[in-house]
Amino acid sequence: MADKYVSPPLTDADVMQLRIGDQVFITGVIYTARDAAHKRLVELIDKGEDLPIDLKGQVIYYAGPSPAKPGQVIGSAGPTTSGRMDAYSPRLIAEKGLKLMVGKGSRSQTVKEAMQKNKAAYLAAVGGAAALIAKCVKKAEVVAYPELGPEAISRLEVENFPAIVVNDCYGGDLYEEGVKQYAR
């Protein structure tokens, strides 16, 4: 386990350096998207249409930030449950080149297999630290689906956004390994 620093867009080599348990600090542009936005993205893929954002080498943070208070860039920006995106993530990884996903909770076997096959990884942000995470956001703007409110796709410029690698591109699963360490 080590500290790693990454800046999107990411390459296969960037993802291959990440191992379960590593603490990752992301600096650069990331996108927020929740299940409603994911559904729309996959519908566009089904129709053969372009997505509103280029996901090649990018990071999606599963969050629906609250509105910013006066003088702030963004409101609280905590992670949401990643399992809601499991039906959509494999296609975004395989067909659009998504490299990192950040959320909370475990992922399905299908998503884990897509990450292994396409050199992608899943990171956990600390739940309950939404106000602290928001301090890493230097700029925020809605770039797609504003009618979805907090579930719109937002472009965030972040500095040292903290997360922990839960699933790496080698099939590692931090949650499973953690259980094994304490099993008797």
PDB file of C-alpha atoms in Angstrom:
ATOM      1  CA  MET A   1       0.000   0.000   0.000  1.00  0.00           C
ATOM      2  CA  ALA A   2       1.370   3.315  -1.081  1.00  0.00           C
ATOM      3  CA  ASP A   3       0.368   6.861  -1.878  1.00  0.00           C
ATOM      4  CA  LYS A   4      -0.187   7.424  -5.603  1.00  0.00           C
ATOM      5  CA  TYR A   5      -0.833  10.650  -7.465  1.00  0.00           C
ATOM      6  CA  VAL A   6      -2.764  10.623 -10.754  1.00  0.00           C
ATOM      7  CA  SER A   7      -4.058  13.211 -13.227  1.00  0.00           C
ATOM      8  CA  PRO A   8      -6.685  12.353 -15.858  1.00  0.00           C
ATOM      9  CA  PRO A   9      -6.766  11.488 -18.667  1.00  0.00           C
ATOM     10  CA  LEU A  10      -5.247   8.205 -17.526  1.00  0.00           C
ATOM     11  CA  THR A  11      -3.488   5.533 -19.554  1.00  0.00           C
ATOM     12  CA  ASP A  12      -3.384   1.779 -19.059  1.00  0.00           C
ATOM     13  CA  ALA A  13       0.043   2.254 -17.426  1.00  0.00           C
ATOM     14  CA  ASP A  14      -1.399   4.757 -14.940  1.00  0.00           C
ATOM     15  CA  VAL A  15      -4.068   2.267 -13.880  1.00  0.00           C
ATOM     16  CA  MET A  16      -1.638  -0.663 -13.763  1.00  0.00           C
ATOM     17  CA  GLN A  17       0.393   1.099 -11.037  1.00  0.00           C
ATOM     18  CA  LEU A  18      -2.630   1.095  -8.707  1.00  0.00           C
ATOM     19  CA  ARG A  19      -3.051  -1.778  -6.254  1.00  0.00           C
ATOM     20  CA  ILE A  20      -5.739  -2.466  -3.691  1.00  0.00           C
ATOM     21  CA  GLY A  21      -5.180  -0.496  -0.511  1.00  0.00           C
ATOM     22  CA  ASP A  22      -3.230   2.282  -2.222  1.00  0.00           C
ATOM     23  CA  GLN A  23      -4.290   5.775  -1.267  1.00  0.00           C
ATOM     24  CA  VAL A  24      -4.776   7.796  -4.447  1.00  0.00           C
ATOM     25  CA  PHE A  25      -4.785  11.561  -4.809  1.00  0.00           C
ATOM     26  CA  ILE A  26      -6.436  12.808  -7.999  1.00  0.00           C
ATOM     27  CA  THR A  27      -5.612  16.222  -9.401  1.00  0.00           C
ATOM     28  CA  GLY A  28      -7.279  17.528 -12.553  1.00  0.00           C
ATOM     29  CA  VAL A  29     -10.718  17.064 -14.073  1.00  0.00           C
ATOM     30  CA  ILE A  30     -13.184  14.432 -12.892  1.00  0.00           C
ATOM     31  CA  TYR A  31     -16.895  14.071 -13.662  1.00  0.00           C
ATOM     32  CA  THR A  32     -19.823  13.388 -11.369  1.00  0.00           C
ATOM     33  CA  ALA A  33     -22.584  11.100 -12.573  1.00  0.00           C
ATOM     34  CA  ARG A  34     -25.182   8.997 -10.818  1.00  0.00           C
ATOM     35  CA  ASP A  35     -27.562   6.305 -12.033  1.00  0.00           C
ATOM     36  CA  ALA A  36     -29.965   8.549 -14.003  1.00  0.00           C
ATOM     37  CA  ALA A  37     -27.077  10.061 -15.979  1.00  0.00           C
ATOM     38  CA  HIS A  38     -25.519   6.609 -16.497  1.00  0.00           C
ATOM     39  CA  LYS A  39     -28.787   5.343 -17.920  1.00  0.00           C
ATOM     40  CA  ARG A  40     -28.850   8.194 -20.414  1.00  0.00           C
ATOM     41  CA  LEU A  41     -25.215   7.635 -21.412  1.00  0.00           C
ATOM     42  CA  VAL A  42     -25.853   3.975 -22.180  1.00  0.00           C
ATOM     43  CA  GLU A  43     -28.997   4.858 -24.117  1.00  0.00           C
ATOM     44  CA  LEU A  44     -26.854   7.137 -26.315  1.00  0.00           C
ATOM     45  CA  ILE A  45     -24.367   4.289 -26.861  1.00  0.00           C
ATOM     46  CA  ASP A  46     -27.281   2.028 -27.863  1.00  0.00           C
ATOM     47  CA  LYS A  47     -28.381   4.625 -30.429  1.00  0.00           C
ATOM     48  CA  GLY A  48     -24.831   5.020 -31.763  1.00  0.00           C
ATOM     49  CA  GLU A  49     -24.738   8.673 -30.743  1.00  0.00           C
ATOM     50  CA  ASP A  50     -21.896  10.666 -29.183  1.00  0.00           C
ATOM     51  CA  LEU A  51     -21.814  11.130 -25.423  1.00  0.00           C
ATOM     52  CA  PRO A  52     -21.930  14.669 -23.985  1.00  0.00           C
ATOM     53  CA  ILE A  53     -18.462  14.064 -22.485  1.00  0.00           C
ATOM     54  CA  ASP A  54     -15.468  12.082 -23.733  1.00  0.00           C
ATOM     55  CA  LEU A  55     -14.838   9.346 -21.157  1.00  0.00           C
ATOM     56  CA  LYS A  56     -11.562   8.042 -22.620  1.00  0.00           C
ATOM     57  CA  GLY A  57      -9.078   7.921 -19.755  1.00  0.00           C
ATOM     58  CA  GLN A  58     -11.464   9.740 -17.423  1.00  0.00           C
ATOM     59  CA  VAL A  59     -12.706   9.430 -13.864  1.00  0.00           C
ATOM     60  CA  ILE A  60     -16.371   9.328 -12.837  1.00  0.00           C
ATOM     61  CA  TYR A  61     -17.190  10.184  -9.243  1.00  0.00           C
ATOM     62  CA  TYR A  62     -20.519   8.738  -8.149  1.00  0.00           C
ATOM     63  CA  ALA A  63     -21.862  11.770  -6.360  1.00  0.00           C
ATOM     64  CA  GLY A  64     -24.710  14.225  -6.462  1.00  0.00           C
ATOM     65  CA  PRO A  65     -23.217  17.366  -4.925  1.00  0.00           C
ATOM     66  CA  SER A  66     -25.485  19.671  -2.982  1.00  0.00           C
ATOM     67  CA  PRO A  67     -25.795  23.312  -4.102  1.00  0.00           C
ATOM     68  CA  ALA A  68     -22.955  25.625  -3.175  1.00  0.00           C
ATOM     69  CA  LYS A  69     -23.461  28.115  -0.383  1.00  0.00           C
ATOM     70  CA  PRO A  70     -22.446  31.724  -1.126  1.00  0.00           C
ATOM     71  CA  GLY A  71     -18.666  31.955  -1.447  1.00  0.00           C
ATOM     72  CA  GLN A  72     -18.213  28.222  -2.002  1.00  0.00           C
ATOM     73  CA  VAL A  73     -17.405  26.313  -5.199  1.00  0.00           C
ATOM     74  CA  ILE A  74     -19.672  23.386  -4.384  1.00  0.00           C
ATOM     75  CA  GLY A  75     -21.785  22.054  -1.541  1.00  0.00           C
ATOM     76  CA  SER A  76     -21.204  18.725   0.174  1.00  0.00           C
ATOM     77  CA  ALA A  77     -19.922  16.154  -2.324  1.00  0.00           C
ATOM     78  CA  GLY A  78     -19.957  12.721  -0.747  1.00  0.00           C
ATOM     79  CA  PRO A  79     -19.928   9.390  -2.605  1.00  0.00           C
ATOM     80  CA  THR A  80     -23.098   7.463  -3.377  1.00  0.00           C
ATOM     81  CA  THR A  81     -23.608   3.696  -3.550  1.00  0.00           C
ATOM     82  CA  SER A  82     -21.703   2.359  -6.554  1.00  0.00           C
ATOM     83  CA  GLY A  83     -23.841  -0.741  -7.038  1.00  0.00           C
ATOM     84  CA  ARG A  84     -26.485   1.442  -8.693  1.00  0.00           C
ATOM     85  CA  MET A  85     -24.095   1.974 -11.598  1.00  0.00           C
ATOM     86  CA  ASP A  86     -23.177  -1.723 -12.007  1.00  0.00           C
ATOM     87  CA  ALA A  87     -25.635  -2.232 -14.868  1.00  0.00           C
ATOM     88  CA  TYR A  88     -23.974   0.546 -16.887  1.00  0.00           C
ATOM     89  CA  SER A  89     -20.295   0.626 -15.892  1.00  0.00           C
ATOM     90  CA  PRO A  90     -19.032  -2.347 -17.958  1.00  0.00           C
ATOM     91  CA  ARG A  91     -20.115  -0.676 -21.210  1.00  0.00           C
ATOM     92  CA  LEU A  92     -18.620   2.688 -20.261  1.00  0.00           C
ATOM     93  CA  ILE A  93     -15.355   0.928 -19.424  1.00  0.00           C
ATOM     94  CA  ALA A  94     -15.209  -1.329 -22.486  1.00  0.00           C
ATOM     95  CA  GLU A  95     -16.733   0.927 -25.133  1.00  0.00           C
ATOM     96  CA  LYS A  96     -15.785   4.425 -23.971  1.00  0.00           C
ATOM     97  CA  GLY A  97     -12.462   3.927 -22.169  1.00  0.00           C
ATOM     98  CA  LEU A  98     -13.519   4.956 -18.643  1.00  0.00           C
ATOM     99  CA  LYS A  99     -10.508   4.294 -16.367  1.00  0.00           C
ATOM    100  CA  LEU A 100     -11.479   5.125 -12.784  1.00  0.00           C
ATOM    101  CA  MET A 101     -14.730   5.089 -10.873  1.00  0.00           C
ATOM    102  CA  VAL A 102     -15.028   6.532  -7.366  1.00  0.00           C
ATOM    103  CA  GLY A 103     -17.902   5.784  -4.997  1.00  0.00           C
ATOM    104  CA  LYS A 104     -18.737   3.684  -1.961  1.00  0.00           C
ATOM    105  CA  GLY A 105     -19.663   0.052  -1.526  1.00  0.00           C
ATOM    106  CA  SER A 106     -18.708  -3.053  -3.447  1.00  0.00           C
ATOM    107  CA  ARG A 107     -19.001  -3.786  -7.200  1.00  0.00           C
ATOM    108  CA  SER A 108     -20.556  -6.698  -9.069  1.00  0.00           C
ATOM    109  CA  GLN A 109     -18.504  -9.509 -10.561  1.00  0.00           C
ATOM    110  CA  THR A 110     -19.396  -8.219 -14.039  1.00  0.00           C
ATOM    111  CA  VAL A 111     -17.896  -4.817 -13.273  1.00  0.00           C
ATOM    112  CA  LYS A 112     -14.782  -6.422 -11.763  1.00  0.00           C
ATOM    113  CA  GLU A 113     -14.288  -8.517 -14.899  1.00  0.00           C
ATOM    114  CA  ALA A 114     -14.681  -5.441 -17.128  1.00  0.00           C
ATOM    115  CA  MET A 115     -12.033  -3.645 -15.058  1.00  0.00           C
ATOM    116  CA  GLN A 116      -9.601  -6.545 -15.413  1.00  0.00           C
ATOM    117  CA  LYS A 117     -10.166  -6.921 -19.143  1.00  0.00           C
ATOM    118  CA  ASN A 118      -9.904  -3.187 -19.908  1.00  0.00           C
ATOM    119  CA  LYS A 119      -7.414  -1.978 -17.282  1.00  0.00           C
ATOM    120  CA  ALA A 120      -9.703   0.124 -15.134  1.00  0.00           C
ATOM    121  CA  ALA A 121     -10.027   0.444 -11.362  1.00  0.00           C
ATOM    122  CA  TYR A 122     -12.543   1.319  -8.685  1.00  0.00           C
ATOM    123  CA  LEU A 123     -11.754   3.582  -5.776  1.00  0.00           C
ATOM    124  CA  ALA A 124     -13.673   4.330  -2.595  1.00  0.00           C
ATOM    125  CA  ALA A 125     -14.148   7.815  -1.242  1.00  0.00           C
ATOM    126  CA  VAL A 126     -14.795   8.051   2.465  1.00  0.00           C
ATOM    127  CA  GLY A 127     -18.506   8.188   3.188  1.00  0.00           C
ATOM    128  CA  GLY A 128     -19.502  10.826   5.750  1.00  0.00           C
ATOM    129  CA  ALA A 129     -16.682  13.138   4.712  1.00  0.00           C
ATOM    130  CA  ALA A 130     -18.649  15.029   2.063  1.00  0.00           C
ATOM    131  CA  ALA A 131     -17.820  18.507   3.360  1.00  0.00           C
ATOM    132  CA  LEU A 132     -14.139  17.602   3.604  1.00  0.00           C
ATOM    133  CA  ILE A 133     -14.092  16.133   0.081  1.00  0.00           C
ATOM    134  CA  ALA A 134     -15.768  19.295  -1.243  1.00  0.00           C
ATOM    135  CA  LYS A 135     -12.704  21.273  -0.132  1.00  0.00           C
ATOM    136  CA  CYS A 136     -10.695  19.442  -2.849  1.00  0.00           C
ATOM    137  CA  VAL A 137     -12.998  20.856  -5.545  1.00  0.00           C
ATOM    138  CA  LYS A 138     -11.582  24.068  -7.011  1.00  0.00           C
ATOM    139  CA  LYS A 139     -14.160  24.571  -9.780  1.00  0.00           C
ATOM    140  CA  ALA A 140     -17.493  22.948 -10.656  1.00  0.00           C
ATOM    141  CA  GLU A 141     -19.846  23.294 -13.602  1.00  0.00           C
ATOM    142  CA  VAL A 142     -22.774  21.273 -14.929  1.00  0.00           C
ATOM    143  CA  VAL A 143     -21.900  19.958 -18.404  1.00  0.00           C
ATOM    144  CA  ALA A 144     -24.842  17.660 -19.211  1.00  0.00           C
ATOM    145  CA  TYR A 145     -28.403  16.908 -18.154  1.00  0.00           C
ATOM    146  CA  PRO A 146     -29.057  19.962 -15.934  1.00  0.00           C
ATOM    147  CA  GLU A 147     -32.689  18.858 -15.665  1.00  0.00           C
ATOM    148  CA  LEU A 148     -31.499  15.991 -13.433  1.00  0.00           C
ATOM    149  CA  GLY A 149     -30.585  18.472 -10.684  1.00  0.00           C
ATOM    150  CA  PRO A 150     -27.947  17.010  -8.377  1.00  0.00           C
ATOM    151  CA  GLU A 151     -27.737  13.946 -10.657  1.00  0.00           C
ATOM    152  CA  ALA A 152     -26.596  16.057 -13.631  1.00  0.00           C
ATOM    153  CA  ILE A 153     -23.119  15.420 -14.983  1.00  0.00           C
ATOM    154  CA  SER A 154     -20.736  17.973 -13.520  1.00  0.00           C
ATOM    155  CA  ARG A 155     -17.141  18.696 -14.456  1.00  0.00           C
ATOM    156  CA  LEU A 156     -15.059  19.173 -11.340  1.00  0.00           C
ATOM    157  CA  GLU A 157     -11.527  20.496 -11.165  1.00  0.00           C
ATOM    158  CA  VAL A 158     -10.022  18.829  -8.124  1.00  0.00           C
ATOM    159  CA  GLU A 159      -6.756  19.001  -6.269  1.00  0.00           C
ATOM    160  CA  ASN A 160      -5.535  16.010  -4.265  1.00  0.00           C
ATOM    161  CA  PHE A 161      -8.962  14.388  -4.167  1.00  0.00           C
ATOM    162  CA  PRO A 162      -8.432  11.432  -1.789  1.00  0.00           C
ATOM    163  CA  ALA A 163      -9.624   7.885  -2.473  1.00  0.00           C
ATOM    164  CA  ILE A 164      -8.542   4.300  -1.779  1.00  0.00           C
ATOM    165  CA  VAL A 165      -8.185   1.547  -4.394  1.00  0.00           C
ATOM    166  CA  VAL A 166     -10.807  -1.134  -3.721  1.00  0.00           C
ATOM    167  CA  ASN A 167     -10.652  -3.037  -7.030  1.00  0.00           C
ATOM    168  CA  ASP A 168      -7.517  -2.985  -9.157  1.00  0.00           C
ATOM    169  CA  CYS A 169      -7.047  -4.187 -12.721  1.00  0.00           C
ATOM    170  CA  TYR A 170      -5.463  -7.426 -11.450  1.00  0.00           C
ATOM    171  CA  GLY A 171      -8.665  -8.712  -9.867  1.00  0.00           C
ATOM    172  CA  GLY A 172      -7.791  -7.563  -6.360  1.00  0.00           C
ATOM    173  CA  ASP A 173     -10.668  -6.689  -4.049  1.00  0.00           C
ATOM    174  CA  LEU A 174      -9.821  -4.806  -0.857  1.00  0.00           C
ATOM    175  CA  TYR A 175     -13.168  -5.634   0.753  1.00  0.00           C
ATOM    176  CA  GLU A 176     -12.680  -9.378   0.206  1.00  0.00           C
ATOM    177  CA  GLU A 177      -9.055  -9.241   1.379  1.00  0.00           C
ATOM    178  CA  GLY A 178     -10.097  -7.335   4.487  1.00  0.00           C
ATOM    179  CA  VAL A 179     -12.593 -10.040   5.449  1.00  0.00           C
ATOM    180  CA  LYS A 180      -9.976 -12.769   4.903  1.00  0.00           C
ATOM    181  CA  GLN A 181      -7.523 -11.026   7.233  1.00  0.00           C
ATOM    182  CA  TYR A 182      -9.937 -11.289  10.141  1.00  0.00           C
ATOM    183  CA  ALA A 183     -11.515 -14.664   9.330  1.00  0.00           C
ATOM    184  CA  ARG A 184     -10.455 -17.597  11.486  1.00  0.00           C
TER     185      ARG A 184
END
